[in-house]
Amino acid sequence: MKPIATPDHLARVRYEIRGPLARRAYEIERQGHEVIKLNIGNPALFGFHMPDALRDAVAEHLPQSDGYCHQKGIVQAREAVAADMAARGVAGVDVDDVFMGNGVSELILMTLEALLRPGDEVLLPAPDYPLWTAAVALTGATPVYYACPESRGFVPDPDELDRLVTPRCRAIVMINPNNPTGAVYPASVVRAIARVAERHELVLFSDEIYDRILYDGAAHEPAARHCTETLCATFGGLSKVYRACGLRTGWVVFSGRRGPAAKYLQAVELLASLRLCANVPGQWAVAPALARDQGIAALTSPDGRLGRQRAAVLEGVGRSRHLRVVAPSGALYAFVASHTPGFDDERFAMDLLERERVLVVPGSSFNIDDRTYFRVTLLPDPDTMAEVFVRIERLLDG
Ligand SMILES: Cc1ncc(COP(=O)(O)O)c(C=O)c1O
């Protein structure tokens, strides 16, 4: 039999967070060795479990969860998301503007597939969360990157975005708080990016899945508050803030100018209908999740678990002769740089895994050419984190 071929555009699709390094780590574990994994933002693996109120809501409603629901999701969840948007200063959103999905991941794929044609362009942050680039590539459209450099605290320059817009550009993707850098954008930057989208009549996709994971008094500014003259799609979910990624429950909220977007919104609904509906059990956890803070502020405070783990990363980097980092203001990651001459992120990550049994993600996996960065999660406990930086130092000392 001939080898089974795959479509050419798949060659441009990458997701290295679960790629060859992660596979090699799995092999090492199967040989009986322990690997410290700082590669995936999976809170449950590190003992962060969903709050009781979410688990109870799922358990209580399981008997009502065996049928398909509406293609946009159950009304109770969509009402809760709409109310949460209103509470955050986004006017005029109702249940019909909310779609529930199997995680934000599914909604990213659906909302881009409904929009893009081959040859279209989408502005994406560099570095990015690589699913965004992959989802653009799957449609045959072209990612065009705007820089979020370390020299600016990984914050984009709205004027640069404006200059990158061509007649083929259809959308801007913003990830705030950011994965992989942990940057939280100032309100003025969010407002200015919304203006760029409005001025060029682009759809603004704002991935805000880490919206309440904030450190050191950082404040998150919802893009939808500022984007009224064009369509804005805000993404959120239970995976990170509510530590329930296994439920696979996320949402997208459409706000701003919906009139000219009617055809597009019908296309999103058509794609939602093709997959019938999102998992129903997890959707019952949305209203209790959004009803109160559910413990995230305590976890991110300086003496909370995430606050202390973040401090352990900063201390580990502070003690290093080879590393530097911009302190993350949000999300679950730090994007660490090495100034050691000849440092190559992929070789470093492989050597760290083979010699020191620590798994990190090379920075170039996030669609940047620069090979001096690597991403760690803030999830392991402070002692483990300290041990990780001892091992990194040993490797870089050579
Ligand atoms: C920025 C960002 N967006 C979206 C997702 C996907 O989240 P989920 O599909 O679990 O809702 C992730 C997961 O790590 C992420 O970091």
Short mmCIF file of C-alpha atoms and ligand atoms in Angstrom, two decimals:
data_model
loop_
_atom_site.label_atom_id
_atom_site.label_comp_id
_atom_site.label_asym_id
_atom_site.label_seq_id
_atom_site.Cartn_x
_atom_site.Cartn_y
_atom_site.Cartn_z
CA MET A 1 0.00 0.00 0.00
CA LYS A 2 1.18 3.56 -0.79
CA PRO A 3 1.94 5.80 2.21
CA ILE A 4 -1.18 7.70 3.27
CA ALA A 5 -0.72 11.34 2.30
CA THR A 6 -1.83 14.35 4.36
CA PRO A 7 -2.81 17.80 3.02
CA ASP A 8 0.06 20.25 2.35
CA HIS A 9 -1.25 22.95 4.67
CA LEU A 10 -0.83 20.57 7.64
CA ALA A 11 2.92 20.95 7.21
CA ARG A 12 2.50 24.48 8.60
CA VAL A 13 0.59 23.28 11.68
CA ARG A 14 2.66 22.74 14.82
CA TYR A 15 1.90 22.19 18.50
CA GLU A 16 5.24 21.43 20.10
CA ILE A 17 4.03 21.75 23.68
CA ARG A 18 2.90 18.14 23.16
CA GLY A 19 5.54 17.36 20.50
CA PRO A 20 8.81 15.35 20.34
CA LEU A 21 10.18 16.62 23.67
CA ALA A 22 7.01 15.64 25.51
CA ARG A 23 7.09 12.23 23.81
CA ARG A 24 10.71 11.70 24.85
CA ALA A 25 9.78 12.68 28.45
CA TYR A 26 7.07 10.03 28.38
CA GLU A 27 9.61 7.40 27.25
CA ILE A 28 12.00 8.40 30.06
CA GLU A 29 9.17 8.04 32.56
CA ARG A 30 8.27 4.62 31.19
CA GLN A 31 11.87 3.59 31.86
CA GLY A 32 11.12 4.33 35.52
CA HIS A 33 12.65 7.82 35.93
CA GLU A 34 10.87 10.84 37.31
CA VAL A 35 10.63 13.92 35.06
CA ILE A 36 9.70 17.34 36.45
CA LYS A 37 7.26 18.69 33.91
CA LEU A 38 6.99 22.42 33.41
CA ASN A 39 5.63 22.16 29.90
CA ILE A 40 1.83 22.15 30.13
CA GLY A 41 -0.57 24.46 31.94
CA ASN A 42 -2.54 21.56 33.46
CA PRO A 43 -3.32 22.71 37.02
CA ALA A 44 -4.81 19.38 38.21
CA LEU A 45 -1.47 17.56 37.68
CA PHE A 46 -0.02 19.76 40.42
CA GLY A 47 -2.85 19.39 42.91
CA PHE A 48 -4.91 22.40 41.86
CA HIS A 49 -8.40 20.96 41.68
CA MET A 50 -11.70 22.48 40.69
CA PRO A 51 -13.59 24.20 43.51
CA ASP A 52 -16.24 22.05 45.28
CA ALA A 53 -19.07 24.24 43.97
CA LEU A 54 -18.15 23.29 40.38
CA ARG A 55 -17.82 19.58 41.13
CA ASP A 56 -21.14 19.58 43.03
CA ALA A 57 -22.93 21.36 40.17
CA VAL A 58 -21.66 18.81 37.65
CA ALA A 59 -22.59 15.88 39.92
CA GLU A 60 -26.02 17.27 40.70
CA HIS A 61 -26.89 17.82 37.03
CA LEU A 62 -25.40 14.64 35.62
CA PRO A 63 -28.86 13.03 35.38
CA GLN A 64 -29.89 15.93 33.08
CA SER A 65 -26.73 15.77 30.97
CA ASP A 66 -27.23 12.73 28.80
CA GLY A 67 -28.94 14.49 25.90
CA TYR A 68 -27.56 16.89 23.29
CA CYS A 69 -28.17 20.52 24.19
CA HIS A 70 -28.59 23.55 21.93
CA GLN A 71 -25.66 24.08 19.52
CA LYS A 72 -24.75 27.27 21.41
CA GLY A 73 -24.86 25.56 24.82
CA ILE A 74 -27.22 25.40 27.79
CA VAL A 75 -29.06 28.63 28.58
CA GLN A 76 -27.97 28.65 32.27
CA ALA A 77 -24.28 28.76 31.30
CA ARG A 78 -24.77 31.34 28.54
CA GLU A 79 -26.80 33.58 30.87
CA ALA A 80 -24.03 33.42 33.46
CA VAL A 81 -21.37 34.37 30.88
CA ALA A 82 -23.50 37.26 29.57
CA ALA A 83 -24.07 38.53 33.14
CA ASP A 84 -20.34 38.30 33.84
CA MET A 85 -19.58 40.41 30.75
CA ALA A 86 -22.11 43.03 31.93
CA ALA A 87 -20.51 43.02 35.39
CA ARG A 88 -17.16 43.76 33.71
CA GLY A 89 -18.50 46.77 31.88
CA VAL A 90 -19.37 45.24 28.50
CA ALA A 91 -22.81 46.50 27.61
CA GLY A 92 -25.52 44.88 25.51
CA VAL A 93 -24.46 41.21 25.57
CA ASP A 94 -27.21 38.60 25.96
CA VAL A 95 -27.50 34.79 25.87
CA ASP A 96 -27.71 34.75 22.06
CA ASP A 97 -24.23 36.29 21.83
CA VAL A 98 -22.60 33.44 23.78
CA PHE A 99 -21.43 30.10 22.39
CA MET A 100 -20.22 27.31 24.69
CA GLY A 101 -17.49 25.02 23.36
CA ASN A 102 -15.34 22.02 24.24
CA GLY A 103 -12.72 24.32 25.68
CA VAL A 104 -11.58 27.56 24.10
CA SER A 105 -9.52 25.36 21.75
CA GLU A 106 -12.56 24.17 19.81
CA LEU A 107 -13.97 27.70 19.61
CA ILE A 108 -10.70 29.10 18.25
CA LEU A 109 -10.84 26.55 15.42
CA MET A 110 -14.54 27.18 14.72
CA THR A 111 -14.49 30.97 14.82
CA LEU A 112 -11.49 31.19 12.48
CA GLU A 113 -12.81 28.54 10.10
CA ALA A 114 -16.04 30.52 9.76
CA LEU A 115 -14.10 33.67 8.83
CA LEU A 116 -11.00 32.95 6.82
CA ARG A 117 -10.32 32.20 3.16
CA PRO A 118 -6.99 31.14 1.63
CA GLY A 119 -4.88 34.28 1.15
CA ASP A 120 -6.52 36.23 4.00
CA GLU A 121 -4.21 37.56 6.71
CA VAL A 122 -4.56 37.61 10.49
CA LEU A 123 -2.43 39.64 12.89
CA LEU A 124 -1.05 37.46 15.67
CA PRO A 125 1.27 38.18 18.59
CA ALA A 126 4.84 36.88 18.48
CA PRO A 127 5.35 34.89 20.63
CA ASP A 128 1.86 33.40 20.41
CA TYR A 129 -0.11 30.52 21.90
CA PRO A 130 0.54 28.19 18.96
CA LEU A 131 -3.03 26.97 18.53
CA TRP A 132 -3.86 30.41 17.12
CA THR A 133 -1.22 30.13 14.39
CA ALA A 134 -2.23 26.52 13.71
CA ALA A 135 -5.91 27.44 13.39
CA VAL A 136 -5.08 30.22 10.91
CA ALA A 137 -2.84 27.86 8.90
CA LEU A 138 -5.59 25.22 8.76
CA THR A 139 -7.81 27.63 6.85
CA GLY A 140 -5.10 28.44 4.28
CA ALA A 141 -4.88 32.01 5.60
CA THR A 142 -1.54 33.62 6.49
CA PRO A 143 -0.39 34.58 9.98
CA VAL A 144 1.24 38.03 10.12
CA TYR A 145 3.07 38.59 13.40
CA TYR A 146 3.25 41.72 15.52
CA ALA A 147 6.18 41.77 17.94
CA CYS A 148 5.77 41.59 21.71
CA PRO A 149 9.47 41.94 22.60
CA GLU A 150 11.09 41.49 25.99
CA SER A 151 12.43 45.06 25.71
CA ARG A 152 8.84 46.32 26.03
CA GLY A 153 7.88 43.85 28.77
CA PHE A 154 6.37 41.66 26.01
CA VAL A 155 3.68 44.30 25.37
CA PRO A 156 2.76 45.03 21.73
CA ASP A 157 2.97 48.45 20.05
CA PRO A 158 -0.47 49.34 18.60
CA ASP A 159 1.17 51.59 15.94
CA GLU A 160 3.07 48.58 14.64
CA LEU A 161 -0.19 46.63 14.36
CA ASP A 162 -1.69 49.51 12.43
CA ARG A 163 1.23 49.48 9.97
CA LEU A 164 0.92 45.71 9.41
CA VAL A 165 -2.71 45.87 8.26
CA THR A 166 -3.08 45.22 4.51
CA PRO A 167 -6.28 45.00 2.42
CA ARG A 168 -6.12 41.22 2.93
CA CYS A 169 -6.16 41.45 6.72
CA ARG A 170 -9.37 40.18 8.33
CA ALA A 171 -8.69 39.98 12.07
CA ILE A 172 -6.46 40.76 15.03
CA VAL A 173 -5.73 38.17 17.72
CA MET A 174 -4.80 39.47 21.16
CA ILE A 175 -3.87 37.14 24.06
CA ASN A 176 -4.16 38.99 27.35
CA PRO A 177 -3.03 37.96 29.97
CA ASN A 178 -0.50 36.38 27.69
CA ASN A 179 0.63 32.82 27.25
CA PRO A 180 3.64 32.29 26.99
CA THR A 181 5.03 35.58 28.41
CA GLY A 182 2.75 36.36 31.38
CA ALA A 183 2.38 39.96 30.17
CA VAL A 184 -0.80 41.83 31.11
CA TYR A 185 -1.42 44.72 28.74
CA PRO A 186 -2.09 48.24 30.06
CA ALA A 187 -5.63 49.51 29.42
CA SER A 188 -4.23 52.13 27.03
CA VAL A 189 -2.71 49.40 24.81
CA VAL A 190 -5.93 47.34 24.83
CA ARG A 191 -7.90 50.47 23.87
CA ALA A 192 -5.45 51.38 21.11
CA ILE A 193 -5.54 47.86 19.62
CA ALA A 194 -9.35 47.98 19.67
CA ARG A 195 -9.12 51.29 17.75
CA VAL A 196 -6.91 49.63 15.10
CA ALA A 197 -9.52 46.86 14.69
CA GLU A 198 -12.32 49.43 14.44
CA ARG A 199 -10.47 51.69 12.01
CA HIS A 200 -9.75 48.84 9.59
CA GLU A 201 -13.06 46.99 10.20
CA LEU A 202 -11.25 43.87 11.44
CA VAL A 203 -12.67 41.26 13.81
CA LEU A 204 -10.94 41.46 17.19
CA PHE A 205 -10.37 38.04 18.76
CA SER A 206 -9.43 38.53 22.41
CA ASP A 207 -8.26 35.39 24.21
CA GLU A 208 -8.84 36.19 27.88
CA ILE A 209 -8.75 32.67 29.31
CA TYR A 210 -6.35 33.86 32.07
CA ASP A 211 -8.35 37.02 32.85
CA ARG A 212 -8.40 36.54 36.64
CA ILE A 213 -4.92 35.05 37.09
CA LEU A 214 -3.10 38.26 38.03
CA TYR A 215 -0.10 39.01 40.27
CA ASP A 216 1.31 42.03 42.10
CA GLY A 217 -1.82 44.16 41.70
CA ALA A 218 -1.98 43.85 37.90
CA ALA A 219 -5.39 44.74 36.44
CA HIS A 220 -6.92 43.09 33.39
CA GLU A 221 -8.76 45.23 30.85
CA PRO A 222 -11.44 43.40 28.80
CA ALA A 223 -11.01 44.30 25.13
CA ALA A 224 -14.77 44.19 24.55
CA ARG A 225 -15.17 47.29 26.72
CA HIS A 226 -13.37 49.32 24.06
CA CYS A 227 -14.41 47.59 20.87
CA THR A 228 -17.85 48.84 19.87
CA GLU A 229 -17.54 49.78 16.17
CA THR A 230 -16.50 46.34 14.93
CA LEU A 231 -17.09 42.73 15.96
CA CYS A 232 -15.26 41.59 19.09
CA ALA A 233 -15.01 37.93 20.15
CA THR A 234 -13.92 37.37 23.76
CA PHE A 235 -12.78 33.86 24.78
CA GLY A 236 -12.93 32.51 28.34
CA GLY A 237 -13.38 29.21 30.09
CA LEU A 238 -13.11 26.94 33.10
CA SER A 239 -9.67 25.49 32.31
CA LYS A 240 -7.31 27.88 34.07
CA VAL A 241 -8.97 30.37 36.46
CA TYR A 242 -11.30 27.60 37.72
CA ARG A 243 -8.74 24.74 37.48
CA ALA A 244 -11.10 22.49 35.52
CA CYS A 245 -9.44 21.91 32.12
CA GLY A 246 -10.60 18.28 32.04
CA LEU A 247 -14.23 19.41 31.85
CA ARG A 248 -13.41 20.88 28.41
CA THR A 249 -15.71 23.88 28.87
CA GLY A 250 -15.06 27.28 27.34
CA TRP A 251 -17.02 30.10 25.75
CA VAL A 252 -16.85 32.85 23.20
CA VAL A 253 -18.87 36.04 23.54
CA PHE A 254 -19.61 38.25 20.54
CA SER A 255 -20.02 41.96 21.22
CA GLY A 256 -19.66 45.25 19.35
CA ARG A 257 -21.18 45.67 15.85
CA ARG A 258 -23.17 42.49 15.22
CA GLY A 259 -25.34 43.81 12.37
CA PRO A 260 -22.68 43.68 9.62
CA ALA A 261 -21.47 40.38 11.11
CA ALA A 262 -24.80 38.55 10.69
CA LYS A 263 -23.56 36.22 7.96
CA TYR A 264 -20.38 35.41 9.87
CA LEU A 265 -22.31 34.67 13.07
CA GLN A 266 -24.61 32.34 11.11
CA ALA A 267 -21.51 30.55 9.82
CA VAL A 268 -20.20 30.12 13.38
CA GLU A 269 -23.58 28.72 14.38
CA LEU A 270 -23.54 26.36 11.40
CA LEU A 271 -20.15 25.00 12.48
CA ALA A 272 -21.44 24.71 16.06
CA SER A 273 -24.40 22.73 14.73
CA LEU A 274 -22.18 20.37 12.73
CA ARG A 275 -20.59 19.18 15.98
CA LEU A 276 -24.11 19.09 17.51
CA CYS A 277 -23.17 20.58 20.90
CA ALA A 278 -20.39 20.94 23.47
CA ASN A 279 -20.00 18.48 26.36
CA VAL A 280 -23.00 19.10 28.58
CA PRO A 281 -21.81 18.12 32.12
CA GLY A 282 -19.12 20.80 32.36
CA GLN A 283 -21.51 23.53 31.28
CA TRP A 284 -23.39 23.15 34.59
CA ALA A 285 -20.24 24.35 36.38
CA VAL A 286 -20.20 27.72 34.58
CA ALA A 287 -22.84 29.57 36.63
CA PRO A 288 -21.33 28.60 40.03
CA ALA A 289 -17.83 29.39 38.71
CA LEU A 290 -18.78 32.90 37.65
CA ALA A 291 -20.96 33.56 40.72
CA ARG A 292 -17.91 34.23 42.89
CA ASP A 293 -14.10 34.40 42.76
CA GLN A 294 -13.73 30.66 43.57
CA GLY A 295 -10.38 31.04 45.26
CA ILE A 296 -8.20 32.39 42.45
CA ALA A 297 -7.37 35.68 44.23
CA ALA A 298 -6.13 33.74 47.28
CA LEU A 299 -3.97 31.50 45.08
CA THR A 300 -2.35 34.40 43.20
CA SER A 301 -1.74 36.60 46.28
CA PRO A 302 1.93 36.79 47.42
CA ASP A 303 1.39 34.11 50.07
CA GLY A 304 -0.93 31.97 47.95
CA ARG A 305 0.34 28.87 46.15
CA LEU A 306 0.66 30.48 42.72
CA GLY A 307 2.11 33.66 44.23
CA ARG A 308 4.81 31.67 46.06
CA GLN A 309 5.59 29.52 43.05
CA ARG A 310 5.96 32.61 40.88
CA ALA A 311 8.31 34.06 43.55
CA ALA A 312 10.33 30.81 43.44
CA VAL A 313 10.81 31.23 39.66
CA LEU A 314 11.93 34.83 40.12
CA GLU A 315 14.34 33.78 42.87
CA GLY A 316 15.71 30.91 40.80
CA VAL A 317 16.35 33.24 37.85
CA GLY A 318 17.70 35.93 40.20
CA ARG A 319 20.35 33.53 41.51
CA SER A 320 21.37 32.41 38.02
CA ARG A 321 24.46 33.61 36.17
CA HIS A 322 22.85 32.69 32.85
CA LEU A 323 19.19 33.70 32.98
CA ARG A 324 16.92 36.71 33.07
CA VAL A 325 13.13 37.08 33.09
CA VAL A 326 10.44 39.73 32.94
CA ALA A 327 8.30 39.00 36.02
CA PRO A 328 4.97 37.63 34.77
CA SER A 329 2.00 39.81 35.77
CA GLY A 330 -0.57 37.17 34.89
CA ALA A 331 -1.31 33.67 33.57
CA LEU A 332 0.60 30.49 34.54
CA TYR A 333 3.97 30.92 32.81
CA ALA A 334 7.32 32.69 32.80
CA PHE A 335 9.23 33.25 29.54
CA VAL A 336 12.84 32.97 30.62
CA ALA A 337 15.82 34.11 28.51
CA SER A 338 19.43 32.95 28.60
CA HIS A 339 22.31 35.28 27.71
CA THR A 340 24.82 32.40 27.66
CA PRO A 341 26.74 32.65 24.36
CA GLY A 342 25.68 29.96 21.88
CA PHE A 343 22.46 29.15 23.79
CA ASP A 344 19.99 27.35 21.53
CA ASP A 345 16.51 26.84 23.01
CA GLU A 346 15.81 23.46 21.41
CA ARG A 347 19.19 21.95 22.21
CA PHE A 348 18.93 23.31 25.75
CA ALA A 349 15.46 21.83 26.27
CA MET A 350 16.56 18.41 24.98
CA ASP A 351 19.77 18.41 27.09
CA LEU A 352 17.80 19.51 30.16
CA LEU A 353 15.42 16.62 29.66
CA GLU A 354 18.09 13.99 28.98
CA ARG A 355 20.59 15.05 31.62
CA GLU A 356 18.52 16.70 34.32
CA ARG A 357 15.06 15.24 33.73
CA VAL A 358 13.28 18.58 33.57
CA LEU A 359 10.83 19.32 30.75
CA VAL A 360 10.40 22.92 29.49
CA VAL A 361 9.18 24.30 26.16
CA PRO A 362 11.67 26.03 23.79
CA GLY A 363 10.66 29.63 23.05
CA SER A 364 10.74 29.05 19.29
CA SER A 365 7.74 26.70 19.71
CA PHE A 366 5.71 29.89 20.16
CA ASN A 367 6.40 31.09 16.63
CA ILE A 368 9.38 33.36 17.18
CA ASP A 369 12.75 33.05 15.42
CA ASP A 370 14.72 34.11 18.50
CA ARG A 371 16.23 31.00 20.09
CA THR A 372 17.19 32.40 23.48
CA TYR A 373 13.96 31.77 25.41
CA PHE A 374 12.18 28.90 27.12
CA ARG A 375 8.82 28.73 28.86
CA VAL A 376 8.19 27.27 32.30
CA THR A 377 4.83 26.88 34.01
CA LEU A 378 4.31 28.34 37.48
CA LEU A 379 2.59 25.14 38.65
CA PRO A 380 5.19 23.06 40.63
CA ASP A 381 5.56 23.77 44.36
CA PRO A 382 8.32 26.21 45.48
CA ASP A 383 10.78 23.47 46.56
CA THR A 384 10.45 21.70 43.21
CA MET A 385 10.86 25.01 41.45
CA ALA A 386 14.06 25.75 43.41
CA GLU A 387 15.36 22.28 42.44
CA VAL A 388 14.52 22.96 38.77
CA PHE A 389 16.70 26.09 38.77
CA VAL A 390 19.58 24.24 40.49
CA ARG A 391 19.46 21.68 37.66
CA ILE A 392 19.22 24.36 34.95
CA GLU A 393 22.23 26.17 36.42
CA ARG A 394 24.23 22.95 36.56
CA LEU A 395 23.51 22.29 32.90
CA LEU A 396 24.30 25.86 31.77
CA ASP A 397 27.49 25.97 33.87
CA GLY A 398 28.53 22.99 31.70
C1 LIG B 1 -3.94 31.36 25.61
C2 LIG B 1 -4.72 30.09 25.61
N1 LIG B 1 -5.86 30.03 24.90
C3 LIG B 1 -6.59 28.90 24.86
C4 LIG B 1 -6.19 27.76 25.51
C5 LIG B 1 -7.05 26.51 25.39
O1 LIG B 1 -7.79 26.28 26.56
P1 LIG B 1 -8.97 25.26 26.68
O2 LIG B 1 -9.18 24.60 25.38
O3 LIG B 1 -8.58 24.29 27.76
O4 LIG B 1 -10.18 26.08 27.09
C6 LIG B 1 -5.01 27.77 26.25
C7 LIG B 1 -4.52 26.54 26.93
O5 LIG B 1 -3.45 26.45 27.47
C8 LIG B 1 -4.26 28.96 26.31
O6 LIG B 1 -3.11 29.04 27.00
#
